Amino acid sequence: MYKNIMQYFENTAEKYPDKIVFGSNDAEITYKNFIEYARKIASVLIRSGLTKKNVAVFVDKSVNCLLGMFSSAYANACYTVIDVESPTERINTIIDTLNPACIITDSKNKDVCLAKTGRTTLIIEDMLKEDADDTLLAEVMRKQCDTDPLYVLFTSGSTGVPKGSVICHRSVIDYALTICKTFDINSDTVWGSQTPFYFSMSILDIFSTIVSGATFYIIPKICFIFPLSLIEFLDKNKINSIYWVPTALNIVADFDTFGTAKPKYLKNILFAGESMPVKQLNYWREHLPEALYANLYGPTEITDTCTYYIVDREFSPSDSLPIGVAFDNCDVLVIDEENNCLVEDTVSEGVLYVRGSFLGLGYYNNPEKTAEAFVQNPLNKMYPEVLYRTGDIVSYNDKGELLFKGRKDHQIKHMGHRIELGEIETGASAIDNVDRVCCLYDNVNSEIVLFYTGSAEEKTVRKSMKAYVPSYMVPQKCIKLSAMPINMNGKIDRIKLGNDYLK
């Protein structure tokens, strides 16, 4: 095993020098050329004294953004991708926390970067005019350890305040190799990327690409507004594998896109980030029955995901998909809420903990939050053993698969009952003419509030809920929306819903 992700990239480039590694609507680049460009930029970063320093990459989702990321890895600098469309306040919060030694951008984004950050930058096009210094690059690599940070990825979590998860080379290497083995990702794989590069889900398809010799295409955002153009893009580039948030998959189902056109090459359909409604999943399975479907689960703090379930049986719309079993070289523990014992039966619930190489190093410049989430194994008093405490409530089914019951902070107490809001959402998703759902609790008025999209009437939805949940779980309010608010990661924006409707 190599100690830097770029060593894997170099090894793959030697095997497939003239093959396309990354592409988009307006650019494609081969493995050989990408490595050549990355070494030039990395040499500038090293000469600028940025080795083992933090750098921010302020570039929109593009081949140039990938160059900024991998060049930083070459220089053993820890990168953070900044969302160029984020509000200035959020960007400045991240910049203040990170305090990067420099910001990398390109000519397209430099004016916006200066306006939003007020900081001077290194421009990718300028750095590409310099020569690579092979001696300098080799010396940096020699001194590196696989536990050196590769990137810091900021998430808002449930509070809306960005936290920076620090992930090292070893975690990403182990994760990428595990994904390739689990899903047979190889040189024939062609990924169609939906998720932003500042979102942890992008780690799976980006890094599995460069260790396996696959090809990775960036799907334009507009394709998810016009689903037929999405199918055209998939077919044009012979994309056979996708890893999307369920919201993106649901768009295809809700518009009955496959009634008009179906992708010709798609065979691997992976999803994560939020619960996948079975109704929309069944639409995909009905129209593309030969494809592999897998539900992945995990938080940013453990690189991306830690468990997976390959769909192997039929589910009704009122069912929840399992989150499955742990990946190889990754272990999950279900511990009761009093930290007394493992939960291993099919009746009890517990909090999910994760251990193994996928674990991040903690939160950047935030020791308090790190100490809360990265904890000593409560069942091990013999030696130091760090676990990540997810805060998610899970249980086992009779097949030994994990079931996601909800987040601890999504549990409510209503009419004396402890309720998982996710259970209400699962029931609502099964109702005819209901597309997307989100359930929140109004603490001021002590009411369960269900938000949904679709053609069903609000009275009909509330009445139909009685067939899926006990009476004390039936929402007091059902609010029909023309569209669900979506956050920057493509998930339903619960914070915005609460701010807009519950205050």
PDB file of N, CA, C and O in Angstrom, residues 187-254:
ATOM      1  N   SER A 187     -11.366  -0.503 -14.567  1.00  0.00           N
ATOM      2  CA  SER A 187     -11.042   0.391 -15.683  1.00  0.00           C
ATOM      3  C   SER A 187     -12.187   0.527 -16.689  1.00  0.00           C
ATOM      4  O   SER A 187     -12.151   1.404 -17.556  1.00  0.00           O
ATOM      5  N   ASP A 188     -13.193  -0.335 -16.592  1.00  0.00           N
ATOM      6  CA  ASP A 188     -14.361  -0.218 -17.471  1.00  0.00           C
ATOM      7  C   ASP A 188     -15.439   0.700 -16.880  1.00  0.00           C
ATOM      8  O   ASP A 188     -16.418   1.019 -17.567  1.00  0.00           O
ATOM      9  N   THR A 189     -15.264   1.106 -15.638  1.00  0.00           N
ATOM     10  CA  THR A 189     -16.276   1.927 -14.963  1.00  0.00           C
ATOM     11  C   THR A 189     -16.234   3.361 -15.495  1.00  0.00           C
ATOM     12  O   THR A 189     -15.160   3.941 -15.666  1.00  0.00           O
ATOM     13  N   VAL A 190     -17.415   3.917 -15.729  1.00  0.00           N
ATOM     14  CA  VAL A 190     -17.543   5.328 -16.110  1.00  0.00           C
ATOM     15  C   VAL A 190     -18.553   5.964 -15.154  1.00  0.00           C
ATOM     16  O   VAL A 190     -19.743   5.637 -15.187  1.00  0.00           O
ATOM     17  N   TRP A 191     -18.045   6.833 -14.299  1.00  0.00           N
ATOM     18  CA  TRP A 191     -18.889   7.473 -13.285  1.00  0.00           C
ATOM     19  C   TRP A 191     -19.580   8.716 -13.859  1.00  0.00           C
ATOM     20  O   TRP A 191     -18.991   9.464 -14.635  1.00  0.00           O
ATOM     21  N   GLY A 192     -20.813   8.944 -13.426  1.00  0.00           N
ATOM     22  CA  GLY A 192     -21.511  10.199 -13.686  1.00  0.00           C
ATOM     23  C   GLY A 192     -21.701  10.911 -12.368  1.00  0.00           C
ATOM     24  O   GLY A 192     -22.508  10.492 -11.532  1.00  0.00           O
ATOM     25  N   SER A 193     -20.963  11.984 -12.148  1.00  0.00           N
ATOM     26  CA  SER A 193     -20.917  12.647 -10.844  1.00  0.00           C
ATOM     27  C   SER A 193     -22.031  13.664 -10.678  1.00  0.00           C
ATOM     28  O   SER A 193     -22.174  14.580 -11.491  1.00  0.00           O
ATOM     29  N   GLN A 194     -22.782  13.528  -9.595  1.00  0.00           N
ATOM     30  CA  GLN A 194     -23.843  14.476  -9.257  1.00  0.00           C
ATOM     31  C   GLN A 194     -23.484  15.361  -8.069  1.00  0.00           C
ATOM     32  O   GLN A 194     -23.870  16.523  -8.011  1.00  0.00           O
ATOM     33  N   THR A 195     -22.758  14.829  -7.095  1.00  0.00           N
ATOM     34  CA  THR A 195     -22.572  15.542  -5.835  1.00  0.00           C
ATOM     35  C   THR A 195     -21.453  16.588  -5.931  1.00  0.00           C
ATOM     36  O   THR A 195     -20.479  16.415  -6.667  1.00  0.00           O
ATOM     37  N   PRO A 196     -21.564  17.675  -5.178  1.00  0.00           N
ATOM     38  CA  PRO A 196     -20.513  18.707  -5.174  1.00  0.00           C
ATOM     39  C   PRO A 196     -19.215  18.177  -4.571  1.00  0.00           C
ATOM     40  O   PRO A 196     -19.219  17.241  -3.768  1.00  0.00           O
ATOM     41  N   PHE A 197     -18.105  18.807  -4.939  1.00  0.00           N
ATOM     42  CA  PHE A 197     -16.805  18.379  -4.449  1.00  0.00           C
ATOM     43  C   PHE A 197     -16.557  18.792  -2.995  1.00  0.00           C
ATOM     44  O   PHE A 197     -15.583  18.342  -2.382  1.00  0.00           O
ATOM     45  N   TYR A 198     -17.397  19.664  -2.451  1.00  0.00           N
ATOM     46  CA  TYR A 198     -17.269  20.024  -1.033  1.00  0.00           C
ATOM     47  C   TYR A 198     -18.168  19.142  -0.165  1.00  0.00           C
ATOM     48  O   TYR A 198     -18.343  19.393   1.017  1.00  0.00           O
ATOM     49  N   PHE A 199     -18.735  18.085  -0.745  1.00  0.00           N
ATOM     50  CA  PHE A 199     -19.637  17.164  -0.070  1.00  0.00           C
ATOM     51  C   PHE A 199     -18.940  15.810  -0.005  1.00  0.00           C
ATOM     52  O   PHE A 199     -18.354  15.352  -0.978  1.00  0.00           O
ATOM     53  N   SER A 200     -19.029  15.122   1.140  1.00  0.00           N
ATOM     54  CA  SER A 200     -18.257  13.897   1.351  1.00  0.00           C
ATOM     55  C   SER A 200     -18.611  12.785   0.365  1.00  0.00           C
ATOM     56  O   SER A 200     -17.789  11.906   0.107  1.00  0.00           O
ATOM     57  N   MET A 201     -19.833  12.800  -0.185  1.00  0.00           N
ATOM     58  CA  MET A 201     -20.187  11.745  -1.132  1.00  0.00           C
ATOM     59  C   MET A 201     -19.299  11.752  -2.371  1.00  0.00           C
ATOM     60  O   MET A 201     -19.141  10.721  -3.038  1.00  0.00           O
ATOM     61  N   SER A 202     -18.695  12.895  -2.702  1.00  0.00           N
ATOM     62  CA  SER A 202     -17.828  12.960  -3.879  1.00  0.00           C
ATOM     63  C   SER A 202     -16.560  12.130  -3.709  1.00  0.00           C
ATOM     64  O   SER A 202     -15.899  11.787  -4.698  1.00  0.00           O
ATOM     65  N   ILE A 203     -16.205  11.818  -2.472  1.00  0.00           N
ATOM     66  CA  ILE A 203     -14.981  11.052  -2.222  1.00  0.00           C
ATOM     67  C   ILE A 203     -15.050   9.684  -2.889  1.00  0.00           C
ATOM     68  O   ILE A 203     -14.063   9.191  -3.446  1.00  0.00           O
ATOM     69  N   LEU A 204     -16.216   9.052  -2.858  1.00  0.00           N
ATOM     70  CA  LEU A 204     -16.335   7.693  -3.378  1.00  0.00           C
ATOM     71  C   LEU A 204     -16.011   7.621  -4.861  1.00  0.00           C
ATOM     72  O   LEU A 204     -15.143   6.831  -5.274  1.00  0.00           O
ATOM     73  N   ASP A 205     -16.682   8.422  -5.680  1.00  0.00           N
ATOM     74  CA  ASP A 205     -16.466   8.251  -7.116  1.00  0.00           C
ATOM     75  C   ASP A 205     -15.169   8.899  -7.603  1.00  0.00           C
ATOM     76  O   ASP A 205     -14.524   8.387  -8.519  1.00  0.00           O
ATOM     77  N   ILE A 206     -14.746  10.004  -6.981  1.00  0.00           N
ATOM     78  CA  ILE A 206     -13.478  10.627  -7.400  1.00  0.00           C
ATOM     79  C   ILE A 206     -12.308   9.689  -7.148  1.00  0.00           C
ATOM     80  O   ILE A 206     -11.504   9.387  -8.051  1.00  0.00           O
ATOM     81  N   PHE A 207     -12.184   9.209  -5.918  1.00  0.00           N
ATOM     82  CA  PHE A 207     -10.975   8.467  -5.548  1.00  0.00           C
ATOM     83  C   PHE A 207     -11.012   7.008  -5.991  1.00  0.00           C
ATOM     84  O   PHE A 207      -9.961   6.407  -6.245  1.00  0.00           O
ATOM     85  N   SER A 208     -12.202   6.423  -6.115  1.00  0.00           N
ATOM     86  CA  SER A 208     -12.253   5.080  -6.700  1.00  0.00           C
ATOM     87  C   SER A 208     -11.871   5.126  -8.175  1.00  0.00           C
ATOM     88  O   SER A 208     -11.333   4.162  -8.722  1.00  0.00           O
ATOM     89  N   THR A 209     -12.119   6.270  -8.811  1.00  0.00           N
ATOM     90  CA  THR A 209     -11.710   6.449 -10.207  1.00  0.00           C
ATOM     91  C   THR A 209     -10.205   6.346 -10.349  1.00  0.00           C
ATOM     92  O   THR A 209      -9.692   5.568 -11.168  1.00  0.00           O
ATOM     93  N   ILE A 210      -9.483   7.125  -9.551  1.00  0.00           N
ATOM     94  CA  ILE A 210      -8.041   7.232  -9.802  1.00  0.00           C
ATOM     95  C   ILE A 210      -7.251   6.022  -9.292  1.00  0.00           C
ATOM     96  O   ILE A 210      -6.105   5.833  -9.716  1.00  0.00           O
ATOM     97  N   VAL A 211      -7.828   5.195  -8.424  1.00  0.00           N
ATOM     98  CA  VAL A 211      -7.106   3.985  -8.019  1.00  0.00           C
ATOM     99  C   VAL A 211      -7.428   2.799  -8.913  1.00  0.00           C
ATOM    100  O   VAL A 211      -6.707   1.796  -8.907  1.00  0.00           O
ATOM    101  N   SER A 212      -8.505   2.904  -9.716  1.00  0.00           N
ATOM    102  CA  SER A 212      -8.939   1.756 -10.514  1.00  0.00           C
ATOM    103  C   SER A 212      -8.720   1.929 -12.017  1.00  0.00           C
ATOM    104  O   SER A 212      -8.827   0.957 -12.769  1.00  0.00           O
ATOM    105  N   GLY A 213      -8.469   3.172 -12.462  1.00  0.00           N
ATOM    106  CA  GLY A 213      -8.360   3.410 -13.891  1.00  0.00           C
ATOM    107  C   GLY A 213      -9.687   3.688 -14.553  1.00  0.00           C
ATOM    108  O   GLY A 213      -9.834   3.565 -15.777  1.00  0.00           O
ATOM    109  N   ALA A 214     -10.685   4.082 -13.760  1.00  0.00           N
ATOM    110  CA  ALA A 214     -12.002   4.408 -14.296  1.00  0.00           C
ATOM    111  C   ALA A 214     -11.997   5.794 -14.936  1.00  0.00           C
ATOM    112  O   ALA A 214     -10.971   6.482 -14.968  1.00  0.00           O
ATOM    113  N   THR A 215     -13.156   6.206 -15.432  1.00  0.00           N
ATOM    114  CA  THR A 215     -13.352   7.547 -15.982  1.00  0.00           C
ATOM    115  C   THR A 215     -14.480   8.224 -15.223  1.00  0.00           C
ATOM    116  O   THR A 215     -15.449   7.562 -14.811  1.00  0.00           O
ATOM    117  N   PHE A 216     -14.363   9.540 -15.058  1.00  0.00           N
ATOM    118  CA  PHE A 216     -15.275  10.306 -14.197  1.00  0.00           C
ATOM    119  C   PHE A 216     -15.770  11.527 -14.957  1.00  0.00           C
ATOM    120  O   PHE A 216     -14.974  12.370 -15.369  1.00  0.00           O
ATOM    121  N   TYR A 217     -17.092  11.591 -15.160  1.00  0.00           N
ATOM    122  CA  TYR A 217     -17.681  12.741 -15.852  1.00  0.00           C
ATOM    123  C   TYR A 217     -18.523  13.573 -14.891  1.00  0.00           C
ATOM    124  O   TYR A 217     -19.295  13.032 -14.095  1.00  0.00           O
ATOM    125  N   ILE A 218     -18.364  14.891 -14.981  1.00  0.00           N
ATOM    126  CA  ILE A 218     -19.146  15.832 -14.183  1.00  0.00           C
ATOM    127  C   ILE A 218     -20.453  16.117 -14.917  1.00  0.00           C
ATOM    128  O   ILE A 218     -20.443  16.615 -16.046  1.00  0.00           O
ATOM    129  N   ILE A 219     -21.565  15.790 -14.285  1.00  0.00           N
ATOM    130  CA  ILE A 219     -22.871  16.028 -14.906  1.00  0.00           C
ATOM    131  C   ILE A 219     -23.288  17.475 -14.650  1.00  0.00           C
ATOM    132  O   ILE A 219     -23.315  17.925 -13.506  1.00  0.00           O
ATOM    133  N   PRO A 220     -23.632  18.241 -15.688  1.00  0.00           N
ATOM    134  CA  PRO A 220     -24.068  19.619 -15.479  1.00  0.00           C
ATOM    135  C   PRO A 220     -25.318  19.696 -14.601  1.00  0.00           C
ATOM    136  O   PRO A 220     -26.212  18.851 -14.703  1.00  0.00           O
ATOM    137  N   LYS A 221     -25.381  20.712 -13.755  1.00  0.00           N
ATOM    138  CA  LYS A 221     -26.528  20.868 -12.861  1.00  0.00           C
ATOM    139  C   LYS A 221     -27.849  20.941 -13.619  1.00  0.00           C
ATOM    140  O   LYS A 221     -28.875  20.436 -13.164  1.00  0.00           O
ATOM    141  N   ILE A 222     -27.823  21.571 -14.766  1.00  0.00           N
ATOM    142  CA  ILE A 222     -29.064  21.787 -15.518  1.00  0.00           C
ATOM    143  C   ILE A 222     -29.715  20.472 -15.921  1.00  0.00           C
ATOM    144  O   ILE A 222     -30.931  20.403 -16.140  1.00  0.00           O
ATOM    145  N   CYS A 223     -28.931  19.401 -15.995  1.00  0.00           N
ATOM    146  CA  CYS A 223     -29.487  18.101 -16.365  1.00  0.00           C
ATOM    147  C   CYS A 223     -30.496  17.600 -15.330  1.00  0.00           C
ATOM    148  O   CYS A 223     -31.387  16.812 -15.653  1.00  0.00           O
ATOM    149  N   PHE A 224     -30.351  18.044 -14.091  1.00  0.00           N
ATOM    150  CA  PHE A 224     -31.275  17.595 -13.057  1.00  0.00           C
ATOM    151  C   PHE A 224     -32.525  18.477 -13.010  1.00  0.00           C
ATOM    152  O   PHE A 224     -33.441  18.218 -12.230  1.00  0.00           O
ATOM    153  N   ILE A 225     -32.561  19.495 -13.832  1.00  0.00           N
ATOM    154  CA  ILE A 225     -33.773  20.300 -14.012  1.00  0.00           C
ATOM    155  C   ILE A 225     -34.566  19.773 -15.205  1.00  0.00           C
ATOM    156  O   ILE A 225     -35.795  19.777 -15.213  1.00  0.00           O
ATOM    157  N   PHE A 226     -33.838  19.269 -16.196  1.00  0.00           N
ATOM    158  CA  PHE A 226     -34.454  18.709 -17.400  1.00  0.00           C
ATOM    159  C   PHE A 226     -33.992  17.252 -17.536  1.00  0.00           C
ATOM    160  O   PHE A 226     -32.965  16.964 -18.171  1.00  0.00           O
ATOM    161  N   PRO A 227     -34.717  16.314 -16.917  1.00  0.00           N
ATOM    162  CA  PRO A 227     -34.255  14.921 -16.833  1.00  0.00           C
ATOM    163  C   PRO A 227     -33.958  14.251 -18.160  1.00  0.00           C
ATOM    164  O   PRO A 227     -33.086  13.375 -18.220  1.00  0.00           O
ATOM    165  N   LEU A 228     -34.648  14.649 -19.227  1.00  0.00           N
ATOM    166  CA  LEU A 228     -34.341  14.025 -20.514  1.00  0.00           C
ATOM    167  C   LEU A 228     -32.937  14.381 -20.984  1.00  0.00           C
ATOM    168  O   LEU A 228     -32.242  13.558 -21.602  1.00  0.00           O
ATOM    169  N   SER A 229     -32.482  15.601 -20.675  1.00  0.00           N
ATOM    170  CA  SER A 229     -31.106  15.962 -21.013  1.00  0.00           C
ATOM    171  C   SER A 229     -30.128  15.174 -20.151  1.00  0.00           C
ATOM    172  O   SER A 229     -28.986  14.919 -20.567  1.00  0.00           O
ATOM    173  N   LEU A 230     -30.558  14.773 -18.962  1.00  0.00           N
ATOM    174  CA  LEU A 230     -29.736  13.921 -18.111  1.00  0.00           C
ATOM    175  C   LEU A 230     -29.500  12.574 -18.770  1.00  0.00           C
ATOM    176  O   LEU A 230     -28.359  12.080 -18.812  1.00  0.00           O
ATOM    177  N   ILE A 231     -30.549  11.981 -19.306  1.00  0.00           N
ATOM    178  CA  ILE A 231     -30.399  10.687 -19.988  1.00  0.00           C
ATOM    179  C   ILE A 231     -29.487  10.834 -21.197  1.00  0.00           C
ATOM    180  O   ILE A 231     -28.633   9.976 -21.471  1.00  0.00           O
ATOM    181  N   GLU A 232     -29.631  11.927 -21.927  1.00  0.00           N
ATOM    182  CA  GLU A 232     -28.773  12.180 -23.091  1.00  0.00           C
ATOM    183  C   GLU A 232     -27.303  12.258 -22.677  1.00  0.00           C
ATOM    184  O   GLU A 232     -26.429  11.711 -23.354  1.00  0.00           O
ATOM    185  N   PHE A 233     -27.037  12.947 -21.556  1.00  0.00           N
ATOM    186  CA  PHE A 233     -25.659  13.079 -21.099  1.00  0.00           C
ATOM    187  C   PHE A 233     -25.102  11.718 -20.670  1.00  0.00           C
ATOM    188  O   PHE A 233     -23.953  11.376 -20.993  1.00  0.00           O
ATOM    189  N   LEU A 234     -25.899  10.938 -19.953  1.00  0.00           N
ATOM    190  CA  LEU A 234     -25.458   9.611 -19.519  1.00  0.00           C
ATOM    191  C   LEU A 234     -25.108   8.736 -20.714  1.00  0.00           C
ATOM    192  O   LEU A 234     -24.067   8.052 -20.724  1.00  0.00           O
ATOM    193  N   ASP A 235     -25.956   8.761 -21.735  1.00  0.00           N
ATOM    194  CA  ASP A 235     -25.726   7.905 -22.896  1.00  0.00           C
ATOM    195  C   ASP A 235     -24.569   8.407 -23.757  1.00  0.00           C
ATOM    196  O   ASP A 235     -23.764   7.605 -24.258  1.00  0.00           O
ATOM    197  N   LYS A 236     -24.478   9.723 -23.915  1.00  0.00           N
ATOM    198  CA  LYS A 236     -23.398  10.295 -24.719  1.00  0.00           C
ATOM    199  C   LYS A 236     -22.033   9.880 -24.191  1.00  0.00           C
ATOM    200  O   LYS A 236     -21.110   9.578 -24.958  1.00  0.00           O
ATOM    201  N   ASN A 237     -21.895   9.844 -22.871  1.00  0.00           N
ATOM    202  CA  ASN A 237     -20.604   9.528 -22.258  1.00  0.00           C
ATOM    203  C   ASN A 237     -20.503   8.082 -21.772  1.00  0.00           C
ATOM    204  O   ASN A 237     -19.548   7.725 -21.084  1.00  0.00           O
ATOM    205  N   LYS A 238     -21.494   7.267 -22.125  1.00  0.00           N
ATOM    206  CA  LYS A 238     -21.520   5.836 -21.789  1.00  0.00           C
ATOM    207  C   LYS A 238     -21.317   5.601 -20.293  1.00  0.00           C
ATOM    208  O   LYS A 238     -20.570   4.708 -19.875  1.00  0.00           O
ATOM    209  N   ILE A 239     -21.997   6.408 -19.507  1.00  0.00           N
ATOM    210  CA  ILE A 239     -21.887   6.308 -18.045  1.00  0.00           C
ATOM    211  C   ILE A 239     -22.608   5.055 -17.571  1.00  0.00           C
ATOM    212  O   ILE A 239     -23.784   4.829 -17.896  1.00  0.00           O
ATOM    213  N   ASN A 240     -21.895   4.229 -16.811  1.00  0.00           N
ATOM    214  CA  ASN A 240     -22.485   2.974 -16.331  1.00  0.00           C
ATOM    215  C   ASN A 240     -22.615   2.900 -14.813  1.00  0.00           C
ATOM    216  O   ASN A 240     -23.156   1.907 -14.284  1.00  0.00           O
ATOM    217  N   SER A 241     -22.128   3.926 -14.107  1.00  0.00           N
ATOM    218  CA  SER A 241     -22.177   3.901 -12.638  1.00  0.00           C
ATOM    219  C   SER A 241     -22.498   5.288 -12.106  1.00  0.00           C
ATOM    220  O   SER A 241     -21.939   6.290 -12.585  1.00  0.00           O
ATOM    221  N   ILE A 242     -23.387   5.356 -11.110  1.00  0.00           N
ATOM    222  CA  ILE A 242     -23.715   6.627 -10.477  1.00  0.00           C
ATOM    223  C   ILE A 242     -23.771   6.443  -8.968  1.00  0.00           C
ATOM    224  O   ILE A 242     -24.071   5.357  -8.460  1.00  0.00           O
ATOM    225  N   TYR A 243     -23.496   7.530  -8.272  1.00  0.00           N
ATOM    226  CA  TYR A 243     -23.596   7.570  -6.803  1.00  0.00           C
ATOM    227  C   TYR A 243     -24.203   8.922  -6.458  1.00  0.00           C
ATOM    228  O   TYR A 243     -23.500   9.920  -6.399  1.00  0.00           O
ATOM    229  N   TRP A 244     -25.526   8.941  -6.283  1.00  0.00           N
ATOM    230  CA  TRP A 244     -26.262  10.178  -6.140  1.00  0.00           C
ATOM    231  C   TRP A 244     -27.012  10.222  -4.814  1.00  0.00           C
ATOM    232  O   TRP A 244     -27.286   9.187  -4.205  1.00  0.00           O
ATOM    233  N   VAL A 245     -27.389  11.427  -4.406  1.00  0.00           N
ATOM    234  CA  VAL A 245     -28.327  11.564  -3.294  1.00  0.00           C
ATOM    235  C   VAL A 245     -29.705  11.138  -3.794  1.00  0.00           C
ATOM    236  O   VAL A 245     -30.029  11.290  -4.981  1.00  0.00           O
ATOM    237  N   PRO A 246     -30.547  10.577  -2.918  1.00  0.00           N
ATOM    238  CA  PRO A 246     -31.885  10.151  -3.348  1.00  0.00           C
ATOM    239  C   PRO A 246     -32.703  11.243  -4.015  1.00  0.00           C
ATOM    240  O   PRO A 246     -33.499  10.951  -4.915  1.00  0.00           O
ATOM    241  N   THR A 247     -32.518  12.503  -3.603  1.00  0.00           N
ATOM    242  CA  THR A 247     -33.269  13.592  -4.232  1.00  0.00           C
ATOM    243  C   THR A 247     -33.073  13.592  -5.742  1.00  0.00           C
ATOM    244  O   THR A 247     -34.021  13.809  -6.511  1.00  0.00           O
ATOM    245  N   ALA A 248     -31.843  13.350  -6.201  1.00  0.00           N
ATOM    246  CA  ALA A 248     -31.565  13.329  -7.639  1.00  0.00           C
ATOM    247  C   ALA A 248     -32.237  12.141  -8.316  1.00  0.00           C
ATOM    248  O   ALA A 248     -32.783  12.258  -9.425  1.00  0.00           O
ATOM    249  N   LEU A 249     -32.217  10.986  -7.670  1.00  0.00           N
ATOM    250  CA  LEU A 249     -32.891   9.818  -8.223  1.00  0.00           C
ATOM    251  C   LEU A 249     -34.401  10.030  -8.269  1.00  0.00           C
ATOM    252  O   LEU A 249     -35.082   9.598  -9.209  1.00  0.00           O
ATOM    253  N   ASN A 250     -34.923  10.702  -7.252  1.00  0.00           N
ATOM    254  CA  ASN A 250     -36.363  10.928  -7.179  1.00  0.00           C
ATOM    255  C   ASN A 250     -36.867  11.820  -8.306  1.00  0.00           C
ATOM    256  O   ASN A 250     -37.995  11.672  -8.782  1.00  0.00           O
ATOM    257  N   ILE A 251     -36.032  12.776  -8.723  1.00  0.00           N
ATOM    258  CA  ILE A 251     -36.421  13.659  -9.827  1.00  0.00           C
ATOM    259  C   ILE A 251     -36.747  12.837 -11.070  1.00  0.00           C
ATOM    260  O   ILE A 251     -37.750  13.074 -11.758  1.00  0.00           O
ATOM    261  N   VAL A 252     -35.896  11.861 -11.351  1.00  0.00           N
ATOM    262  CA  VAL A 252     -36.109  11.002 -12.524  1.00  0.00           C
ATOM    263  C   VAL A 252     -37.425  10.245 -12.395  1.00  0.00           C
ATOM    264  O   VAL A 252     -38.210  10.156 -13.351  1.00  0.00           O
ATOM    265  N   ALA A 253     -37.686   9.707 -11.183  1.00  0.00           N
ATOM    266  CA  ALA A 253     -38.909   8.923 -10.978  1.00  0.00           C
ATOM    267  C   ALA A 253     -40.154   9.809 -11.007  1.00  0.00           C
ATOM    268  O   ALA A 253     -41.163   9.463 -11.630  1.00  0.00           O
ATOM    269  N   ASP A 254     -40.080  10.946 -10.330  1.00  0.00           N
ATOM    270  CA  ASP A 254     -41.269  11.808 -10.208  1.00  0.00           C
ATOM    271  C   ASP A 254     -41.720  12.368 -11.558  1.00  0.00           C
ATOM    272  O   ASP A 254     -42.902  12.655 -11.743  1.00  0.00           O
TER     273      ASP A 254
END
